[in-house]
Amino acid sequence: MNQSINHYLESLLPQRSKLFQEMEELAEKERVPIMEQTAIDVMLQFMRLQNPAKILEIGTAIGYSALRMADALPDTKITTIEIDPIRAAQAAQYIQDAGADGRITILEGDALELVERTSELGPYDAIFIDAAKGQYMKFFNMYSTLLTPAGCIYSDNVLFRGYVAEETVDNRRFRSMARKMKDFNSFLMEHDGYISTIIPVGDGLAVSRKR
């Protein structure tokens, strides 16, 4: 999206709470990736329309997205997975400060190894993937089994800084990530079991609904 349009859209968004502003400042200071404002705004609107009873988030970081979802959906319970113990501890503190610890459950560990444990808290009406970009396809295949019949899967960063549209990417690591994300996008759009759309907000948001 054109940067000036993105800034304009961000300027229209309601002012966020002091806690969310504090988390945004920490994320910028410590270079913790959190969802871009226009993208999370769109995702939350989809979720309000969907009104999920339970959400699974893969990739907690400091708990920003989990708390934004909890704030927008006051009757929803959220399970969120984080591999980094330091980030998980930060998230737990923020969730406690927000008084949301009764609605948000953090599972600490590698999401590739937590399907059985996560299934005990499911099934889920929505799944949000925002973790290791190279593992998106595995996350989708492993956790889509826990989705309810009319459920949706939301995937962030699917345009990966625009590199997915570039013919050549000089940075070797970015080139590898872009290739994997392009493969994931093709996988989504060709999947027989889901209807998917990719929305060019933030770093790209994919929304996939079970057929």
PDB file of N, CA and C in Angstrom, residues 47-124:
ATOM      1  N   MET A  47     -13.092 -10.238  12.680  1.00  0.00           N
ATOM      2  CA  MET A  47     -13.386 -11.048  13.860  1.00  0.00           C
ATOM      3  C   MET A  47     -14.659 -10.588  14.561  1.00  0.00           C
ATOM      4  N   ARG A  48     -14.912  -9.292  14.575  1.00  0.00           N
ATOM      5  CA  ARG A  48     -16.171  -8.811  15.165  1.00  0.00           C
ATOM      6  C   ARG A  48     -17.363  -9.381  14.402  1.00  0.00           C
ATOM      7  N   LEU A  49     -17.254  -9.420  13.087  1.00  0.00           N
ATOM      8  CA  LEU A  49     -18.327  -9.985  12.264  1.00  0.00           C
ATOM      9  C   LEU A  49     -18.464 -11.485  12.495  1.00  0.00           C
ATOM     10  N   GLN A  50     -17.331 -12.143  12.682  1.00  0.00           N
ATOM     11  CA  GLN A  50     -17.327 -13.588  12.895  1.00  0.00           C
ATOM     12  C   GLN A  50     -17.772 -13.946  14.308  1.00  0.00           C
ATOM     13  N   ASN A  51     -17.388 -13.125  15.289  1.00  0.00           N
ATOM     14  CA  ASN A  51     -17.710 -13.321  16.706  1.00  0.00           C
ATOM     15  C   ASN A  51     -17.286 -14.703  17.215  1.00  0.00           C
ATOM     16  N   PRO A  52     -15.996 -15.012  17.162  1.00  0.00           N
ATOM     17  CA  PRO A  52     -15.522 -16.329  17.590  1.00  0.00           C
ATOM     18  C   PRO A  52     -15.597 -16.510  19.103  1.00  0.00           C
ATOM     19  N   ALA A  53     -15.967 -17.705  19.527  1.00  0.00           N
ATOM     20  CA  ALA A  53     -15.975 -18.013  20.961  1.00  0.00           C
ATOM     21  C   ALA A  53     -14.557 -18.268  21.458  1.00  0.00           C
ATOM     22  N   LYS A  54     -13.740 -18.899  20.591  1.00  0.00           N
ATOM     23  CA  LYS A  54     -12.352 -19.202  20.956  1.00  0.00           C
ATOM     24  C   LYS A  54     -11.418 -18.881  19.796  1.00  0.00           C
ATOM     25  N   ILE A  55     -10.293 -18.266  20.136  1.00  0.00           N
ATOM     26  CA  ILE A  55      -9.261 -17.940  19.147  1.00  0.00           C
ATOM     27  C   ILE A  55      -7.952 -18.590  19.566  1.00  0.00           C
ATOM     28  N   LEU A  56      -7.240 -19.129  18.592  1.00  0.00           N
ATOM     29  CA  LEU A  56      -5.874 -19.605  18.808  1.00  0.00           C
ATOM     30  C   LEU A  56      -4.922 -18.670  18.081  1.00  0.00           C
ATOM     31  N   GLU A  57      -3.935 -18.166  18.806  1.00  0.00           N
ATOM     32  CA  GLU A  57      -2.900 -17.323  18.204  1.00  0.00           C
ATOM     33  C   GLU A  57      -1.573 -18.066  18.237  1.00  0.00           C
ATOM     34  N   ILE A  58      -0.904 -18.136  17.106  1.00  0.00           N
ATOM     35  CA  ILE A  58       0.421 -18.756  17.035  1.00  0.00           C
ATOM     36  C   ILE A  58       1.433 -17.629  16.891  1.00  0.00           C
ATOM     37  N   GLY A  59       2.122 -17.319  17.981  1.00  0.00           N
ATOM     38  CA  GLY A  59       3.084 -16.218  18.014  1.00  0.00           C
ATOM     39  C   GLY A  59       2.598 -15.080  18.891  1.00  0.00           C
ATOM     40  N   THR A  60       2.831 -15.196  20.192  1.00  0.00           N
ATOM     41  CA  THR A  60       2.352 -14.204  21.163  1.00  0.00           C
ATOM     42  C   THR A  60       3.165 -12.929  21.147  1.00  0.00           C
ATOM     43  N   ALA A  61       4.503 -13.075  21.057  1.00  0.00           N
ATOM     44  CA  ALA A  61       5.448 -11.961  21.269  1.00  0.00           C
ATOM     45  C   ALA A  61       5.160 -11.361  22.647  1.00  0.00           C
ATOM     46  N   ILE A  62       4.893 -10.058  22.732  1.00  0.00           N
ATOM     47  CA  ILE A  62       4.653  -9.435  24.044  1.00  0.00           C
ATOM     48  C   ILE A  62       3.163  -9.397  24.400  1.00  0.00           C
ATOM     49  N   GLY A  63       2.336 -10.058  23.615  1.00  0.00           N
ATOM     50  CA  GLY A  63       0.916 -10.144  23.934  1.00  0.00           C
ATOM     51  C   GLY A  63       0.055  -9.046  23.347  1.00  0.00           C
ATOM     52  N   TYR A  64       0.625  -8.253  22.444  1.00  0.00           N
ATOM     53  CA  TYR A  64      -0.101  -7.104  21.900  1.00  0.00           C
ATOM     54  C   TYR A  64      -1.349  -7.524  21.124  1.00  0.00           C
ATOM     55  N   SER A  65      -1.195  -8.413  20.161  1.00  0.00           N
ATOM     56  CA  SER A  65      -2.342  -8.833  19.349  1.00  0.00           C
ATOM     57  C   SER A  65      -3.382  -9.565  20.190  1.00  0.00           C
ATOM     58  N   ALA A  66      -2.916 -10.394  21.110  1.00  0.00           N
ATOM     59  CA  ALA A  66      -3.850 -11.125  21.973  1.00  0.00           C
ATOM     60  C   ALA A  66      -4.716 -10.161  22.772  1.00  0.00           C
ATOM     61  N   LEU A  67      -4.091  -9.120  23.311  1.00  0.00           N
ATOM     62  CA  LEU A  67      -4.844  -8.143  24.089  1.00  0.00           C
ATOM     63  C   LEU A  67      -5.748  -7.282  23.219  1.00  0.00           C
ATOM     64  N   ARG A  68      -5.300  -6.978  22.008  1.00  0.00           N
ATOM     65  CA  ARG A  68      -6.166  -6.218  21.095  1.00  0.00           C
ATOM     66  C   ARG A  68      -7.406  -7.051  20.737  1.00  0.00           C
ATOM     67  N   MET A  69      -7.207  -8.350  20.517  1.00  0.00           N
ATOM     68  CA  MET A  69      -8.340  -9.224  20.222  1.00  0.00           C
ATOM     69  C   MET A  69      -9.271  -9.325  21.425  1.00  0.00           C
ATOM     70  N   ALA A  70      -8.695  -9.466  22.605  1.00  0.00           N
ATOM     71  CA  ALA A  70      -9.500  -9.561  23.822  1.00  0.00           C
ATOM     72  C   ALA A  70     -10.292  -8.282  24.063  1.00  0.00           C
ATOM     73  N   ASP A  71      -9.686  -7.147  23.753  1.00  0.00           N
ATOM     74  CA  ASP A  71     -10.347  -5.855  23.929  1.00  0.00           C
ATOM     75  C   ASP A  71     -11.514  -5.691  22.953  1.00  0.00           C
ATOM     76  N   ALA A  72     -11.322  -6.141  21.726  1.00  0.00           N
ATOM     77  CA  ALA A  72     -12.362  -6.005  20.694  1.00  0.00           C
ATOM     78  C   ALA A  72     -13.473  -7.035  20.844  1.00  0.00           C
ATOM     79  N   LEU A  73     -13.143  -8.172  21.474  1.00  0.00           N
ATOM     80  CA  LEU A  73     -14.086  -9.289  21.577  1.00  0.00           C
ATOM     81  C   LEU A  73     -14.208  -9.708  23.039  1.00  0.00           C
ATOM     82  N   PRO A  74     -14.989  -8.981  23.833  1.00  0.00           N
ATOM     83  CA  PRO A  74     -15.006  -9.182  25.286  1.00  0.00           C
ATOM     84  C   PRO A  74     -15.510 -10.536  25.762  1.00  0.00           C
ATOM     85  N   ASP A  75     -16.190 -11.294  24.914  1.00  0.00           N
ATOM     86  CA  ASP A  75     -16.697 -12.608  25.330  1.00  0.00           C
ATOM     87  C   ASP A  75     -15.861 -13.766  24.790  1.00  0.00           C
ATOM     88  N   THR A  76     -14.751 -13.443  24.145  1.00  0.00           N
ATOM     89  CA  THR A  76     -13.927 -14.463  23.485  1.00  0.00           C
ATOM     90  C   THR A  76     -12.777 -14.924  24.376  1.00  0.00           C
ATOM     91  N   LYS A  77     -12.507 -16.222  24.347  1.00  0.00           N
ATOM     92  CA  LYS A  77     -11.346 -16.775  25.048  1.00  0.00           C
ATOM     93  C   LYS A  77     -10.229 -17.019  24.036  1.00  0.00           C
ATOM     94  N   ILE A  78      -9.006 -16.736  24.463  1.00  0.00           N
ATOM     95  CA  ILE A  78      -7.858 -16.784  23.551  1.00  0.00           C
ATOM     96  C   ILE A  78      -6.771 -17.681  24.118  1.00  0.00           C
ATOM     97  N   THR A  79      -6.266 -18.575  23.291  1.00  0.00           N
ATOM     98  CA  THR A  79      -5.077 -19.367  23.611  1.00  0.00           C
ATOM     99  C   THR A  79      -3.969 -18.878  22.698  1.00  0.00           C
ATOM    100  N   THR A  80      -2.809 -18.593  23.266  1.00  0.00           N
ATOM    101  CA  THR A  80      -1.721 -18.044  22.459  1.00  0.00           C
ATOM    102  C   THR A  80      -0.415 -18.764  22.766  1.00  0.00           C
ATOM    103  N   ILE A  81       0.365 -19.043  21.733  1.00  0.00           N
ATOM    104  CA  ILE A  81       1.590 -19.840  21.851  1.00  0.00           C
ATOM    105  C   ILE A  81       2.808 -18.958  21.608  1.00  0.00           C
ATOM    106  N   GLU A  82       3.804 -19.068  22.498  1.00  0.00           N
ATOM    107  CA  GLU A  82       5.043 -18.299  22.342  1.00  0.00           C
ATOM    108  C   GLU A  82       6.248 -19.171  22.663  1.00  0.00           C
ATOM    109  N   ILE A  83       7.230 -19.161  21.761  1.00  0.00           N
ATOM    110  CA  ILE A  83       8.420 -19.995  21.930  1.00  0.00           C
ATOM    111  C   ILE A  83       9.480 -19.344  22.809  1.00  0.00           C
ATOM    112  N   ASP A  84       9.508 -18.009  22.857  1.00  0.00           N
ATOM    113  CA  ASP A  84      10.539 -17.267  23.589  1.00  0.00           C
ATOM    114  C   ASP A  84      10.081 -17.033  25.028  1.00  0.00           C
ATOM    115  N   PRO A  85      10.775 -17.614  26.028  1.00  0.00           N
ATOM    116  CA  PRO A  85      10.328 -17.471  27.418  1.00  0.00           C
ATOM    117  C   PRO A  85      10.341 -16.033  27.925  1.00  0.00           C
ATOM    118  N   ILE A  86      11.258 -15.215  27.419  1.00  0.00           N
ATOM    119  CA  ILE A  86      11.308 -13.810  27.845  1.00  0.00           C
ATOM    120  C   ILE A  86      10.075 -13.069  27.340  1.00  0.00           C
ATOM    121  N   ARG A  87       9.743 -13.274  26.069  1.00  0.00           N
ATOM    122  CA  ARG A  87       8.552 -12.636  25.506  1.00  0.00           C
ATOM    123  C   ARG A  87       7.284 -13.165  26.179  1.00  0.00           C
ATOM    124  N   ALA A  88       7.251 -14.450  26.454  1.00  0.00           N
ATOM    125  CA  ALA A  88       6.079 -15.036  27.110  1.00  0.00           C
ATOM    126  C   ALA A  88       5.864 -14.418  28.488  1.00  0.00           C
ATOM    127  N   ALA A  89       6.971 -14.174  29.206  1.00  0.00           N
ATOM    128  CA  ALA A  89       6.877 -13.552  30.532  1.00  0.00           C
ATOM    129  C   ALA A  89       6.391 -12.110  30.423  1.00  0.00           C
ATOM    130  N   GLN A  90       6.894 -11.388  29.423  1.00  0.00           N
ATOM    131  CA  GLN A  90       6.429 -10.016  29.203  1.00  0.00           C
ATOM    132  C   GLN A  90       4.939 -10.001  28.880  1.00  0.00           C
ATOM    133  N   ALA A  91       4.535 -10.919  28.026  1.00  0.00           N
ATOM    134  CA  ALA A  91       3.123 -11.003  27.643  1.00  0.00           C
ATOM    135  C   ALA A  91       2.248 -11.307  28.856  1.00  0.00           C
ATOM    136  N   ALA A  92       2.698 -12.243  29.685  1.00  0.00           N
ATOM    137  CA  ALA A  92       1.928 -12.618  30.874  1.00  0.00           C
ATOM    138  C   ALA A  92       1.719 -11.421  31.792  1.00  0.00           C
ATOM    139  N   GLN A  93       2.759 -10.597  31.928  1.00  0.00           N
ATOM    140  CA  GLN A  93       2.653  -9.416  32.789  1.00  0.00           C
ATOM    141  C   GLN A  93       1.664  -8.405  32.213  1.00  0.00           C
ATOM    142  N   TYR A  94       1.760  -8.161  30.922  1.00  0.00           N
ATOM    143  CA  TYR A  94       0.828  -7.219  30.286  1.00  0.00           C
ATOM    144  C   TYR A  94      -0.614  -7.726  30.371  1.00  0.00           C
ATOM    145  N   ILE A  95      -0.789  -9.016  30.167  1.00  0.00           N
ATOM    146  CA  ILE A  95      -2.132  -9.606  30.227  1.00  0.00           C
ATOM    147  C   ILE A  95      -2.705  -9.485  31.632  1.00  0.00           C
ATOM    148  N   GLN A  96      -1.847  -9.697  32.629  1.00  0.00           N
ATOM    149  CA  GLN A  96      -2.281  -9.533  34.019  1.00  0.00           C
ATOM    150  C   GLN A  96      -2.623  -8.072  34.310  1.00  0.00           C
ATOM    151  N   ASP A  97      -1.776  -7.160  33.834  1.00  0.00           N
ATOM    152  CA  ASP A  97      -2.022  -5.727  34.039  1.00  0.00           C
ATOM    153  C   ASP A  97      -3.353  -5.296  33.422  1.00  0.00           C
ATOM    154  N   ALA A  98      -3.704  -5.933  32.312  1.00  0.00           N
ATOM    155  CA  ALA A  98      -4.951  -5.593  31.623  1.00  0.00           C
ATOM    156  C   ALA A  98      -6.164  -6.283  32.246  1.00  0.00           C
ATOM    157  N   GLY A  99      -5.913  -7.168  33.204  1.00  0.00           N
ATOM    158  CA  GLY A  99      -7.000  -7.904  33.836  1.00  0.00           C
ATOM    159  C   GLY A  99      -7.624  -8.943  32.925  1.00  0.00           C
ATOM    160  N   ALA A 100      -6.825  -9.424  31.971  1.00  0.00           N
ATOM    161  CA  ALA A 100      -7.347 -10.372  30.979  1.00  0.00           C
ATOM    162  C   ALA A 100      -6.815 -11.784  31.180  1.00  0.00           C
ATOM    163  N   ASP A 101      -6.157 -12.035  32.312  1.00  0.00           N
ATOM    164  CA  ASP A 101      -5.543 -13.349  32.525  1.00  0.00           C
ATOM    165  C   ASP A 101      -6.582 -14.463  32.673  1.00  0.00           C
ATOM    166  N   GLY A 102      -7.829 -14.123  32.922  1.00  0.00           N
ATOM    167  CA  GLY A 102      -8.878 -15.133  32.988  1.00  0.00           C
ATOM    168  C   GLY A 102      -9.401 -15.536  31.624  1.00  0.00           C
ATOM    169  N   ARG A 103      -9.023 -14.767  30.603  1.00  0.00           N
ATOM    170  CA  ARG A 103      -9.524 -15.021  29.247  1.00  0.00           C
ATOM    171  C   ARG A 103      -8.436 -15.396  28.258  1.00  0.00           C
ATOM    172  N   ILE A 104      -7.185 -15.106  28.600  1.00  0.00           N
ATOM    173  CA  ILE A 104      -6.065 -15.399  27.699  1.00  0.00           C
ATOM    174  C   ILE A 104      -5.137 -16.410  28.359  1.00  0.00           C
ATOM    175  N   THR A 105      -4.901 -17.517  27.689  1.00  0.00           N
ATOM    176  CA  THR A 105      -4.000 -18.564  28.179  1.00  0.00           C
ATOM    177  C   THR A 105      -2.759 -18.604  27.306  1.00  0.00           C
ATOM    178  N   ILE A 106      -1.585 -18.483  27.933  1.00  0.00           N
ATOM    179  CA  ILE A 106      -0.315 -18.559  27.203  1.00  0.00           C
ATOM    180  C   ILE A 106       0.248 -19.967  27.319  1.00  0.00           C
ATOM    181  N   LEU A 107       0.572 -20.560  26.186  1.00  0.00           N
ATOM    182  CA  LEU A 107       1.286 -21.832  26.159  1.00  0.00           C
ATOM    183  C   LEU A 107       2.704 -21.542  25.702  1.00  0.00           C
ATOM    184  N   GLU A 108       3.676 -21.830  26.554  1.00  0.00           N
ATOM    185  CA  GLU A 108       5.073 -21.541  26.220  1.00  0.00           C
ATOM    186  C   GLU A 108       5.721 -22.767  25.586  1.00  0.00           C
ATOM    187  N   GLY A 109       6.320 -22.571  24.418  1.00  0.00           N
ATOM    188  CA  GLY A 109       6.988 -23.668  23.735  1.00  0.00           C
ATOM    189  C   GLY A 109       6.908 -23.518  22.229  1.00  0.00           C
ATOM    190  N   ASP A 110       7.435 -24.513  21.537  1.00  0.00           N
ATOM    191  CA  ASP A 110       7.453 -24.528  20.076  1.00  0.00           C
ATOM    192  C   ASP A 110       6.085 -24.955  19.554  1.00  0.00           C
ATOM    193  N   ALA A 111       5.464 -24.110  18.748  1.00  0.00           N
ATOM    194  CA  ALA A 111       4.128 -24.418  18.224  1.00  0.00           C
ATOM    195  C   ALA A 111       4.105 -25.718  17.427  1.00  0.00           C
ATOM    196  N   LEU A 112       5.232 -26.092  16.848  1.00  0.00           N
ATOM    197  CA  LEU A 112       5.289 -27.335  16.080  1.00  0.00           C
ATOM    198  C   LEU A 112       5.181 -28.561  16.972  1.00  0.00           C
ATOM    199  N   GLU A 113       5.297 -28.358  18.291  1.00  0.00           N
ATOM    200  CA  GLU A 113       5.261 -29.476  19.230  1.00  0.00           C
ATOM    201  C   GLU A 113       4.086 -29.402  20.205  1.00  0.00           C
ATOM    202  N   LEU A 114       3.181 -28.457  20.007  1.00  0.00           N
ATOM    203  CA  LEU A 114       2.137 -28.222  21.010  1.00  0.00           C
ATOM    204  C   LEU A 114       0.718 -28.481  20.512  1.00  0.00           C
ATOM    205  N   VAL A 115       0.569 -29.184  19.410  1.00  0.00           N
ATOM    206  CA  VAL A 115      -0.770 -29.398  18.852  1.00  0.00           C
ATOM    207  C   VAL A 115      -1.671 -30.147  19.832  1.00  0.00           C
ATOM    208  N   GLU A 116      -1.166 -31.216  20.420  1.00  0.00           N
ATOM    209  CA  GLU A 116      -1.989 -32.019  21.329  1.00  0.00           C
ATOM    210  C   GLU A 116      -2.420 -31.200  22.543  1.00  0.00           C
ATOM    211  N   ARG A 117      -1.477 -30.461  23.120  1.00  0.00           N
ATOM    212  CA  ARG A 117      -1.792 -29.630  24.289  1.00  0.00           C
ATOM    213  C   ARG A 117      -2.794 -28.532  23.922  1.00  0.00           C
ATOM    214  N   THR A 118      -2.591 -27.954  22.751  1.00  0.00           N
ATOM    215  CA  THR A 118      -3.480 -26.883  22.298  1.00  0.00           C
ATOM    216  C   THR A 118      -4.877 -27.413  22.016  1.00  0.00           C
ATOM    217  N   SER A 119      -4.958 -28.643  21.534  1.00  0.00           N
ATOM    218  CA  SER A 119      -6.258 -29.232  21.190  1.00  0.00           C
ATOM    219  C   SER A 119      -7.149 -29.386  22.416  1.00  0.00           C
ATOM    220  N   GLU A 120      -6.533 -29.539  23.584  1.00  0.00           N
ATOM    221  CA  GLU A 120      -7.297 -29.704  24.823  1.00  0.00           C
ATOM    222  C   GLU A 120      -8.103 -28.458  25.168  1.00  0.00           C
ATOM    223  N   LEU A 121      -7.676 -27.307  24.646  1.00  0.00           N
ATOM    224  CA  LEU A 121      -8.364 -26.044  24.928  1.00  0.00           C
ATOM    225  C   LEU A 121      -9.285 -25.627  23.782  1.00  0.00           C
ATOM    226  N   GLY A 122      -9.302 -26.411  22.717  1.00  0.00           N
ATOM    227  CA  GLY A 122     -10.107 -26.092  21.536  1.00  0.00           C
ATOM    228  C   GLY A 122     -11.450 -26.774  21.565  1.00  0.00           C
ATOM    229  N   PRO A 123     -12.145 -26.859  20.409  1.00  0.00           N
ATOM    230  CA  PRO A 123     -11.711 -26.353  19.098  1.00  0.00           C
ATOM    231  C   PRO A 123     -11.816 -24.836  19.021  1.00  0.00           C
ATOM    232  N   TYR A 124     -11.304 -24.263  17.918  1.00  0.00           N
ATOM    233  CA  TYR A 124     -11.214 -22.817  17.776  1.00  0.00           C
ATOM    234  C   TYR A 124     -12.011 -22.340  16.563  1.00  0.00           C
TER     235      TYR A 124
END
